[in-house]
Coordinates of C-alpha atoms in Angstrom, one line a residue:
M1 CA 0.6 -16.8 16.9
W2 CA -2.2 -17.9 14.7
I3 CA 0.2 -19.1 12.0
T4 CA 1.8 -21.5 14.5
R5 CA -1.6 -22.8 15.5
V6 CA -2.5 -23.3 11.8
L7 CA 0.7 -25.1 11.0
S8 CA 0.4 -27.3 14.1
S9 CA -3.2 -28.2 13.1
I10 CA -2.1 -29.1 9.6
I11 CA 0.7 -31.3 10.9
F12 CA -1.6 -33.0 13.3
L13 CA -4.2 -33.7 10.6
T14 CA -1.6 -35.0 8.2
Y15 CA 0.0 -37.3 10.8
T16 CA -3.4 -38.6 11.9
V17 CA -4.6 -39.2 8.4
V18 CA -1.4 -41.1 7.4
S19 CA -0.4 -42.9 10.6
I20 CA -3.7 -44.6 11.6
P21 CA -4.3 -46.5 8.3
L22 CA -0.6 -47.3 8.3
G23 CA -1.0 -49.0 11.7
F24 CA -3.9 -51.0 10.4
D25 CA -2.1 -52.0 7.2
V26 CA 1.3 -52.9 8.8
G27 CA 0.4 -54.2 12.2
G28 CA -3.2 -55.5 11.7
R29 CA -6.5 -54.7 13.2
A30 CA -5.4 -54.9 16.9
C31 CA -2.4 -52.7 16.2
G32 CA -4.5 -50.1 14.4
L33 CA -7.1 -50.0 17.2
A34 CA -4.4 -49.8 19.9
F35 CA -2.6 -46.9 18.2
S36 CA -5.9 -45.1 17.6
L37 CA -6.8 -45.6 21.3
S38 CA -3.4 -44.3 22.4
L39 CA -3.7 -41.2 20.3
A40 CA -7.2 -40.5 21.5
S41 CA -6.2 -41.0 25.1
F42 CA -3.2 -38.8 24.8
Y43 CA -5.2 -35.8 23.4
F44 CA -8.1 -36.5 25.8
F45 CA -5.8 -36.1 28.9
Y46 CA -4.1 -33.2 27.2
S47 CA -7.6 -31.5 26.8
V48 CA -8.5 -32.4 30.4
L49 CA -5.3 -30.8 31.6
R50 CA -6.0 -27.6 29.7
L51 CA -9.6 -27.5 30.9
L52 CA -8.9 -28.1 34.6
T53 CA -5.9 -25.8 35.2
P54 CA -6.4 -22.0 35.4
S55 CA -5.9 -20.2 32.2
R56 CA -3.4 -17.7 33.8
S57 CA -1.4 -20.3 35.8
R58 CA 2.3 -20.4 35.0
F59 CA 2.3 -24.1 35.8
R60 CA -0.4 -24.7 33.2
W61 CA 1.5 -22.6 30.6
L62 CA 4.8 -24.5 31.2
L63 CA 3.1 -27.9 31.2
V64 CA 1.0 -27.2 28.1
K65 CA 4.0 -25.8 26.2
T66 CA 6.1 -28.8 27.2
I67 CA 3.5 -31.3 26.0
A68 CA 2.7 -29.4 22.8
T69 CA 6.5 -29.3 22.0
T70 CA 7.2 -32.9 22.7
Q71 CA 4.1 -34.3 21.1
W72 CA 5.9 -34.6 17.8
I73 CA 8.2 -37.1 19.5
I74 CA 5.5 -38.8 21.5
L75 CA 3.2 -39.5 18.5
P76 CA 5.8 -41.5 16.5
S77 CA 6.8 -43.3 19.6
L78 CA 3.2 -44.4 20.2
L79 CA 3.1 -45.7 16.6
I80 CA 6.4 -47.7 17.1
W81 CA 5.2 -49.0 20.5
S82 CA 1.9 -50.1 18.9
L83 CA 3.6 -51.9 16.0
N84 CA 6.0 -53.6 18.5
R85 CA 3.4 -54.6 21.1
F86 CA 0.1 -55.3 19.2
S87 CA 1.1 -56.7 15.9
V88 CA -0.7 -60.0 15.6
D89 CA -0.7 -63.0 13.4
P90 CA -3.0 -62.3 10.5
T91 CA -4.7 -65.7 11.1
E92 CA -5.7 -64.8 14.6
S93 CA -9.5 -64.7 14.6
R94 CA -10.4 -65.1 18.3
G95 CA -12.1 -62.4 20.3
W96 CA -10.5 -60.6 23.2
V97 CA -12.4 -62.6 25.8
E98 CA -11.1 -65.9 24.3
R99 CA -7.6 -64.6 24.0
T100 CA -7.5 -63.5 27.6
F101 CA -9.2 -66.5 29.3
S102 CA -8.0 -69.3 27.0
G103 CA -5.9 -72.2 28.1
K104 CA -2.8 -70.6 26.7
R105 CA -2.9 -68.1 29.6
A106 CA -1.9 -71.0 31.9
T107 CA 1.7 -70.5 30.8
D108 CA 1.8 -67.1 32.6
T109 CA 4.1 -67.3 35.6
S110 CA 2.5 -64.6 37.7
L111 CA -0.7 -62.6 38.1
S112 CA 0.9 -59.4 36.9
Q113 CA 1.9 -61.1 33.7
W114 CA -1.6 -62.3 33.2
I115 CA -3.0 -58.8 33.7
L116 CA -0.2 -56.6 32.3
G117 CA 1.7 -59.0 30.0
P118 CA 1.3 -59.4 26.2
D119 CA -2.3 -60.3 25.4
G120 CA -3.1 -59.8 29.1
L121 CA -6.3 -58.7 30.6
A122 CA -5.6 -54.9 30.7
E123 CA -4.4 -54.9 27.1
T124 CA -7.2 -56.9 25.6
V125 CA -10.0 -55.3 27.6
T126 CA -8.9 -51.7 26.7
V127 CA -8.6 -52.5 23.0
G128 CA -11.8 -54.6 23.1
V129 CA -13.8 -51.8 24.7
W130 CA -12.4 -49.3 22.2
D131 CA -13.4 -51.6 19.4
K132 CA -17.0 -52.0 20.7
F133 CA -17.2 -48.2 21.3
L134 CA -16.2 -47.4 17.7
T135 CA -18.5 -50.1 16.4
W136 CA -21.6 -48.8 18.3
S137 CA -20.7 -45.2 17.6
T138 CA -20.9 -45.7 13.8
P139 CA -24.7 -45.1 13.7
V140 CA -24.3 -42.0 15.9
F141 CA -21.6 -40.5 13.6
Q142 CA -23.6 -41.4 10.5
L143 CA -26.9 -39.9 11.8
S144 CA -25.1 -36.8 13.2
E145 CA -23.6 -36.2 9.7
G146 CA -27.1 -36.2 8.2
F147 CA -28.5 -33.8 10.8
C148 CA -25.5 -31.4 10.6
S149 CA -25.7 -31.6 6.8
L150 CA -29.4 -30.5 6.9
L151 CA -28.4 -27.6 9.2
V152 CA -25.8 -26.5 6.8
I153 CA -28.2 -26.8 3.8
Q154 CA -30.9 -24.7 5.6
A155 CA -28.4 -22.1 6.7
A156 CA -27.1 -21.8 3.1
G157 CA -30.7 -21.4 1.9
Q158 CA -31.4 -18.6 4.4
V159 CA -28.3 -16.8 3.5
T160 CA -29.0 -16.9 -0.2
R161 CA -32.6 -15.9 0.4
W162 CA -31.3 -12.8 2.3
L163 CA -28.9 -12.0 -0.5
V164 CA -31.6 -12.0 -3.1
N165 CA -34.3 -10.2 -1.2
R166 CA -32.3 -7.6 0.8
S167 CA -29.2 -6.7 -1.2
G168 CA -29.0 -4.0 -3.9
K169 CA -28.1 -6.4 -6.7
S170 CA -30.8 -8.9 -6.3
D171 CA -31.1 -9.8 -10.0
S172 CA -27.3 -10.5 -10.3
W173 CA -27.5 -12.7 -7.2
M174 CA -30.5 -14.5 -8.4
I175 CA -28.9 -15.3 -11.8
G176 CA -25.6 -16.4 -10.2
L177 CA -27.4 -18.6 -7.6
L178 CA -29.5 -20.2 -10.3
V179 CA -26.4 -21.0 -12.3
M180 CA -24.7 -22.5 -9.3
S181 CA -27.8 -24.5 -8.4
A182 CA -28.0 -25.9 -11.9
S183 CA -24.3 -26.8 -11.9
I184 CA -24.8 -28.7 -8.6
I185 CA -27.8 -30.6 -9.9
S186 CA -26.0 -31.4 -13.2
S187 CA -23.0 -32.7 -11.3
S188 CA -25.2 -34.8 -9.0
V189 CA -27.0 -36.3 -12.0
Y190 CA -23.7 -37.2 -13.6
F191 CA -22.5 -39.1 -10.4
L192 CA -26.0 -40.7 -10.2
W193 CA -25.5 -42.0 -13.7
R194 CA -22.1 -43.3 -12.7
V195 CA -23.8 -45.3 -9.9
T196 CA -26.1 -46.9 -12.4
Q197 CA -23.2 -48.2 -14.3
F198 CA -21.8 -50.3 -11.5
P199 CA -22.1 -54.0 -12.1
Q200 CA -22.9 -54.9 -8.5
I201 CA -26.2 -53.0 -8.5
S202 CA -29.0 -55.6 -7.9
N203 CA -32.7 -55.2 -8.4
V204 CA -33.3 -54.4 -4.8
D205 CA -30.5 -51.7 -4.9
A206 CA -32.1 -50.2 -8.1
T207 CA -35.5 -50.1 -6.4
L208 CA -34.0 -48.3 -3.3
I209 CA -32.2 -45.9 -5.5
G210 CA -35.3 -45.1 -7.5
M211 CA -37.4 -44.6 -4.4
T212 CA -34.8 -42.4 -2.8
I213 CA -34.3 -40.2 -5.9
T214 CA -38.1 -39.9 -6.4
C215 CA -38.6 -38.7 -2.8
A216 CA -35.6 -36.3 -3.1
V217 CA -37.0 -34.7 -6.3
F218 CA -40.5 -34.4 -4.7
L219 CA -39.0 -32.7 -1.6
C220 CA -37.0 -30.3 -3.7
A221 CA -40.0 -29.4 -5.9
W222 CA -42.2 -29.0 -2.8
G223 CA -39.7 -26.7 -1.1
I224 CA -39.3 -24.5 -4.2
G225 CA -43.1 -24.5 -5.1
S226 CA -44.3 -23.7 -1.6
G227 CA -41.8 -20.9 -1.1
K228 CA -40.4 -22.5 2.0
G229 CA -37.2 -23.4 0.2
N230 CA -35.2 -22.2 -2.7
P231 CA -33.2 -23.6 -5.6
V232 CA -29.9 -23.5 -3.6
E233 CA -31.3 -25.4 -0.7
S234 CA -33.0 -28.0 -2.9
S235 CA -29.9 -28.5 -5.1
L236 CA -27.7 -29.0 -2.0
L237 CA -30.2 -31.5 -0.5
F238 CA -30.3 -33.4 -3.8
A239 CA -26.5 -33.4 -4.0
Y240 CA -26.2 -34.8 -0.4
I241 CA -28.6 -37.6 -1.2
V242 CA -26.6 -38.5 -4.3
L243 CA -23.4 -38.4 -2.3
C244 CA -24.8 -40.8 0.2
I245 CA -25.9 -43.2 -2.6
Y246 CA -22.5 -42.9 -4.2
Q247 CA -20.8 -43.8 -0.9
I248 CA -23.0 -46.8 -0.5
F249 CA -22.3 -48.4 -3.8
T250 CA -18.7 -47.4 -4.5
D251 CA -15.3 -47.0 -2.9
Y252 CA -14.3 -44.2 -5.3
Q253 CA -12.3 -46.9 -7.2
P254 CA -12.9 -48.0 -10.8
S255 CA -15.5 -50.8 -10.9
N256 CA -13.3 -52.7 -13.4
P257 CA -9.6 -53.1 -13.2
I258 CA -7.7 -50.8 -15.6
E259 CA -5.6 -52.8 -18.0
P260 CA -2.1 -51.4 -18.6
P261 CA -1.8 -50.0 -22.1
P262 CA 0.3 -52.0 -24.6
P263 CA 3.9 -50.8 -24.9
S264 CA 4.3 -48.3 -27.7
E265 CA 6.9 -48.3 -30.3
A266 CA 9.8 -45.9 -29.9
A267 CA 9.1 -42.5 -31.4
D268 CA 11.1 -41.1 -34.2
F269 CA 11.6 -37.9 -32.2
P270 CA 12.3 -37.4 -28.5
P271 CA 9.3 -36.3 -26.5
F272 CA 11.0 -33.1 -25.3
P273 CA 13.9 -30.9 -26.7
P274 CA 17.4 -32.3 -26.0
I275 CA 18.2 -29.5 -23.4
I276 CA 15.2 -30.6 -21.3
M277 CA 16.1 -34.3 -21.6
A278 CA 19.7 -33.6 -20.6
S279 CA 18.5 -31.7 -17.5
Y280 CA 16.1 -34.5 -16.6
T281 CA 19.0 -37.1 -16.9
T282 CA 21.2 -34.8 -14.7
L283 CA 18.5 -34.5 -12.1
L284 CA 18.1 -38.3 -11.9
Q285 CA 21.8 -38.8 -11.5
A286 CA 21.9 -36.2 -8.7
L287 CA 19.0 -37.9 -6.9
S288 CA 20.7 -41.3 -7.2
T289 CA 23.7 -39.9 -5.2
L290 CA 21.6 -38.9 -2.2
P291 CA 22.1 -40.9 1.0
S292 CA 20.2 -44.1 1.4
A293 CA 18.4 -42.7 4.5
I294 CA 16.7 -40.1 2.3
H295 CA 15.6 -42.8 -0.2
A296 CA 14.3 -44.9 2.7
T297 CA 12.3 -41.9 4.1
F298 CA 10.9 -41.2 0.7
N299 CA 9.8 -44.8 0.2
F300 CA 8.3 -44.8 3.6
I301 CA 6.2 -41.7 2.8
I302 CA 5.0 -43.2 -0.5
A303 CA 4.1 -46.5 1.3
A304 CA 2.2 -44.5 4.0
L305 CA 0.3 -42.5 1.5
S306 CA -0.6 -45.6 -0.5
T307 CA -2.5 -46.9 2.5
I308 CA -4.9 -44.0 2.5
T309 CA -8.2 -44.6 0.8
P310 CA -9.7 -41.7 -1.1
S311 CA -13.3 -42.5 0.0
V312 CA -12.3 -42.3 3.7
I313 CA -10.5 -39.0 3.2
I314 CA -13.5 -37.5 1.3
S315 CA -15.9 -38.8 3.9
L316 CA -13.7 -37.5 6.8
A317 CA -13.3 -34.0 5.2
Y318 CA -17.0 -33.7 4.6
R319 CA -18.0 -35.0 8.0
L320 CA -15.6 -32.6 9.8
F321 CA -16.8 -29.7 7.7
V322 CA -20.5 -30.2 8.5
L323 CA -19.8 -31.0 12.2
Y324 CA -17.7 -27.8 12.5
A325 CA -20.2 -25.7 10.6
S326 CA -23.0 -26.9 12.9
T327 CA -21.1 -25.7 15.9
R328 CA -21.4 -22.2 14.4
I329 CA -24.9 -22.5 13.0
I330 CA -26.7 -23.8 16.1
P331 CA -25.8 -20.8 18.3
A332 CA -26.7 -18.5 15.4
V333 CA -30.1 -20.0 15.1
R334 CA -30.8 -20.1 18.8
E335 CA -30.0 -16.6 20.0
S336 CA -27.0 -14.7 18.6
G337 CA -27.8 -14.4 14.9
A338 CA -25.0 -14.0 12.4
R339 CA -22.6 -12.8 15.1
A340 CA -22.3 -16.4 16.3
L341 CA -20.9 -17.5 13.0
S342 CA -17.6 -15.8 13.8
Q343 CA -17.4 -16.9 17.5
E344 CA -16.0 -20.1 18.9
P345 CA -18.2 -22.1 21.3
S346 CA -17.3 -21.4 24.9
L347 CA -18.0 -23.0 28.3
E348 CA -18.8 -19.5 29.7
D349 CA -22.0 -19.3 27.7
T350 CA -25.2 -19.3 29.8
D351 CA -27.1 -21.5 27.3
G352 CA -26.8 -25.3 27.9
A353 CA -26.5 -26.2 24.2
N354 CA -23.6 -23.7 23.7
Q355 CA -21.8 -25.2 26.7
I356 CA -22.1 -28.7 25.3
L357 CA -20.7 -27.4 22.0
G358 CA -17.9 -25.7 24.0
V359 CA -17.0 -29.0 25.7
L360 CA -17.0 -30.8 22.3
S361 CA -14.6 -28.1 20.9
W362 CA -12.2 -28.7 23.7
F363 CA -12.1 -32.5 23.0
S364 CA -12.1 -32.1 19.2
P365 CA -8.8 -33.9 18.6
S366 CA -10.0 -37.0 20.3
I367 CA -13.4 -36.8 18.5
L368 CA -11.5 -36.4 15.2
I369 CA -9.5 -39.6 15.9
A370 CA -12.6 -41.5 16.9
V371 CA -14.5 -40.4 13.8
Y372 CA -11.6 -41.2 11.5
T373 CA -11.0 -44.7 13.0
S374 CA -14.7 -45.4 12.7
L375 CA -14.6 -44.5 9.0
L376 CA -11.6 -46.7 8.5
M377 CA -13.3 -49.6 10.2
Q378 CA -16.4 -49.1 8.2
H379 CA -14.4 -49.0 5.0
F380 CA -12.5 -52.2 5.9
A381 CA -15.8 -53.9 6.9
T382 CA -17.4 -52.9 3.6
T383 CA -14.5 -54.1 1.5
S384 CA -14.3 -57.4 3.4
N385 CA -16.8 -58.8 1.1
G386 CA -14.2 -58.9 -1.7
D387 CA -11.0 -60.7 -2.1
N388 CA -8.9 -58.0 -0.6
G389 CA -10.8 -57.8 2.7
D390 CA -10.2 -61.4 4.0
W391 CA -7.6 -60.2 6.4
W392 CA -10.1 -58.0 8.2
V393 CA -12.5 -60.8 8.8
S394 CA -9.7 -63.2 9.8
Q395 CA -8.7 -60.9 12.6
G396 CA -12.2 -60.6 14.1
G397 CA -13.6 -57.8 12.1
D398 CA -17.3 -57.8 11.1
V399 CA -18.6 -57.9 7.6
G400 CA -20.0 -54.4 6.9
N401 CA -23.4 -53.4 5.6
N402 CA -24.9 -50.1 4.5
L403 CA -28.0 -50.3 6.7
W404 CA -27.2 -47.1 8.7
R405 CA -26.4 -45.2 5.6
W406 CA -29.8 -45.9 4.2
I407 CA -31.3 -45.0 7.5
N408 CA -29.4 -41.7 7.4
V409 CA -30.7 -41.0 3.9
A410 CA -34.3 -41.7 5.0
G411 CA -34.0 -39.8 8.2
T412 CA -32.5 -36.7 6.5
M413 CA -35.3 -36.5 4.0
A414 CA -38.0 -37.2 6.7
L415 CA -36.6 -34.4 8.9
Y416 CA -36.5 -32.0 5.9
A417 CA -40.1 -32.9 5.0
L418 CA -41.1 -32.3 8.6
E419 CA -39.3 -28.9 8.5
L420 CA -41.1 -27.9 5.3
N421 CA -44.5 -29.0 6.8
L422 CA -44.1 -27.1 10.1
S423 CA -42.2 -24.0 8.8
K424 CA -43.8 -20.8 7.5
E425 CA -42.8 -18.7 4.6
D426 CA -40.8 -16.3 6.8
L427 CA -37.9 -14.5 5.3
D428 CA -36.6 -13.0 8.6
S429 CA -35.8 -16.1 10.6
G430 CA -32.9 -18.2 11.8
V431 CA -29.4 -17.0 10.9
T432 CA -30.4 -13.9 8.9
G433 CA -33.1 -12.7 11.2
H434 CA -30.6 -10.7 13.2
W435 CA -28.9 -9.1 10.1
K436 CA -29.4 -5.4 9.5
S437 CA -30.4 -4.1 6.1
D438 CA -31.0 -0.6 4.8

């Protein structure tokens, strides 16, 4: 049933979002990487099993159902195993090659212990390769986000153009879309003003921001004035550029620590009526009588949620949205029109691009884990410049920079400018070219 699949997806997303940063926070960098690798490997082999076995095979049905049912036991077991096996001393700063071939390995009594034992060759090589893969994949994920965002922006522009020019209520649509575009631009300007208030903005940063915003305004005006774009498309492009700038210069946290308010004097009257205060006191007494296991579980959930950074969650949600939307938009632009927006990519498609998208959809859980872990590592590397990020550098992590984010901003605007230069003022193209209208 689709309800079961939706609930399973929600539980998987919640567990992934909570458990991976918990592994980094509790066990350290090596533990977080090992747990992320074990999760990605588990879902990779699960996807390979579903892909290679016949769809109508009873063995496939039994094996897939067994794994899908027991995964809720396997996933916490992987977290516990990672915390027990890979938790390291926070002062450990050597690389995996040095840890494997150092003089301390001379205490190993056998070859199998040197290869399969704690900090052995197999353990350090797998985690080290996964670390390098995620590090070198960060530019790919960043540039893919910009490309997919541009696809979504252009698809939204084509859909809104079709609504205005081909629907019976064109005036109403035009007014509503203009109001929406103005709201998007106003919100973007507000967050851009927030960026200018950050104390860490240097002269070079201010120059880059000014050049970026000038180019974005010029592109938006060019698209609207030439008729090759529209207000919705331009406002979304401007909002994405501001989002990238906001991600570069802030971690969605207040720039100055919030001082606690001074204790207020006792009020002459209770804040609520006596019946509500009595019910509140009774509820607290009832909760205090619960078993200690429930209190421990509640405290564990609170501690796990406190390790999640809002910036990473917002970036993950946006990146997943544009990546998923692009898998629907690319087939629609290539051949199928609007019908492809409601179809999942499949390996049975004759087009090579659609087959690649079908393969990516099969391995989407592993891709999600890799993207999320990459965002977490990028966040830890960026915050390592402050006082709270020393633990990341001390465990072999790199100090982050925002070079690829700036390259993504410049590449997105350059690609949009190239699209405006090469495109023609054609209203019946792309996604809406296959739509019928009376």
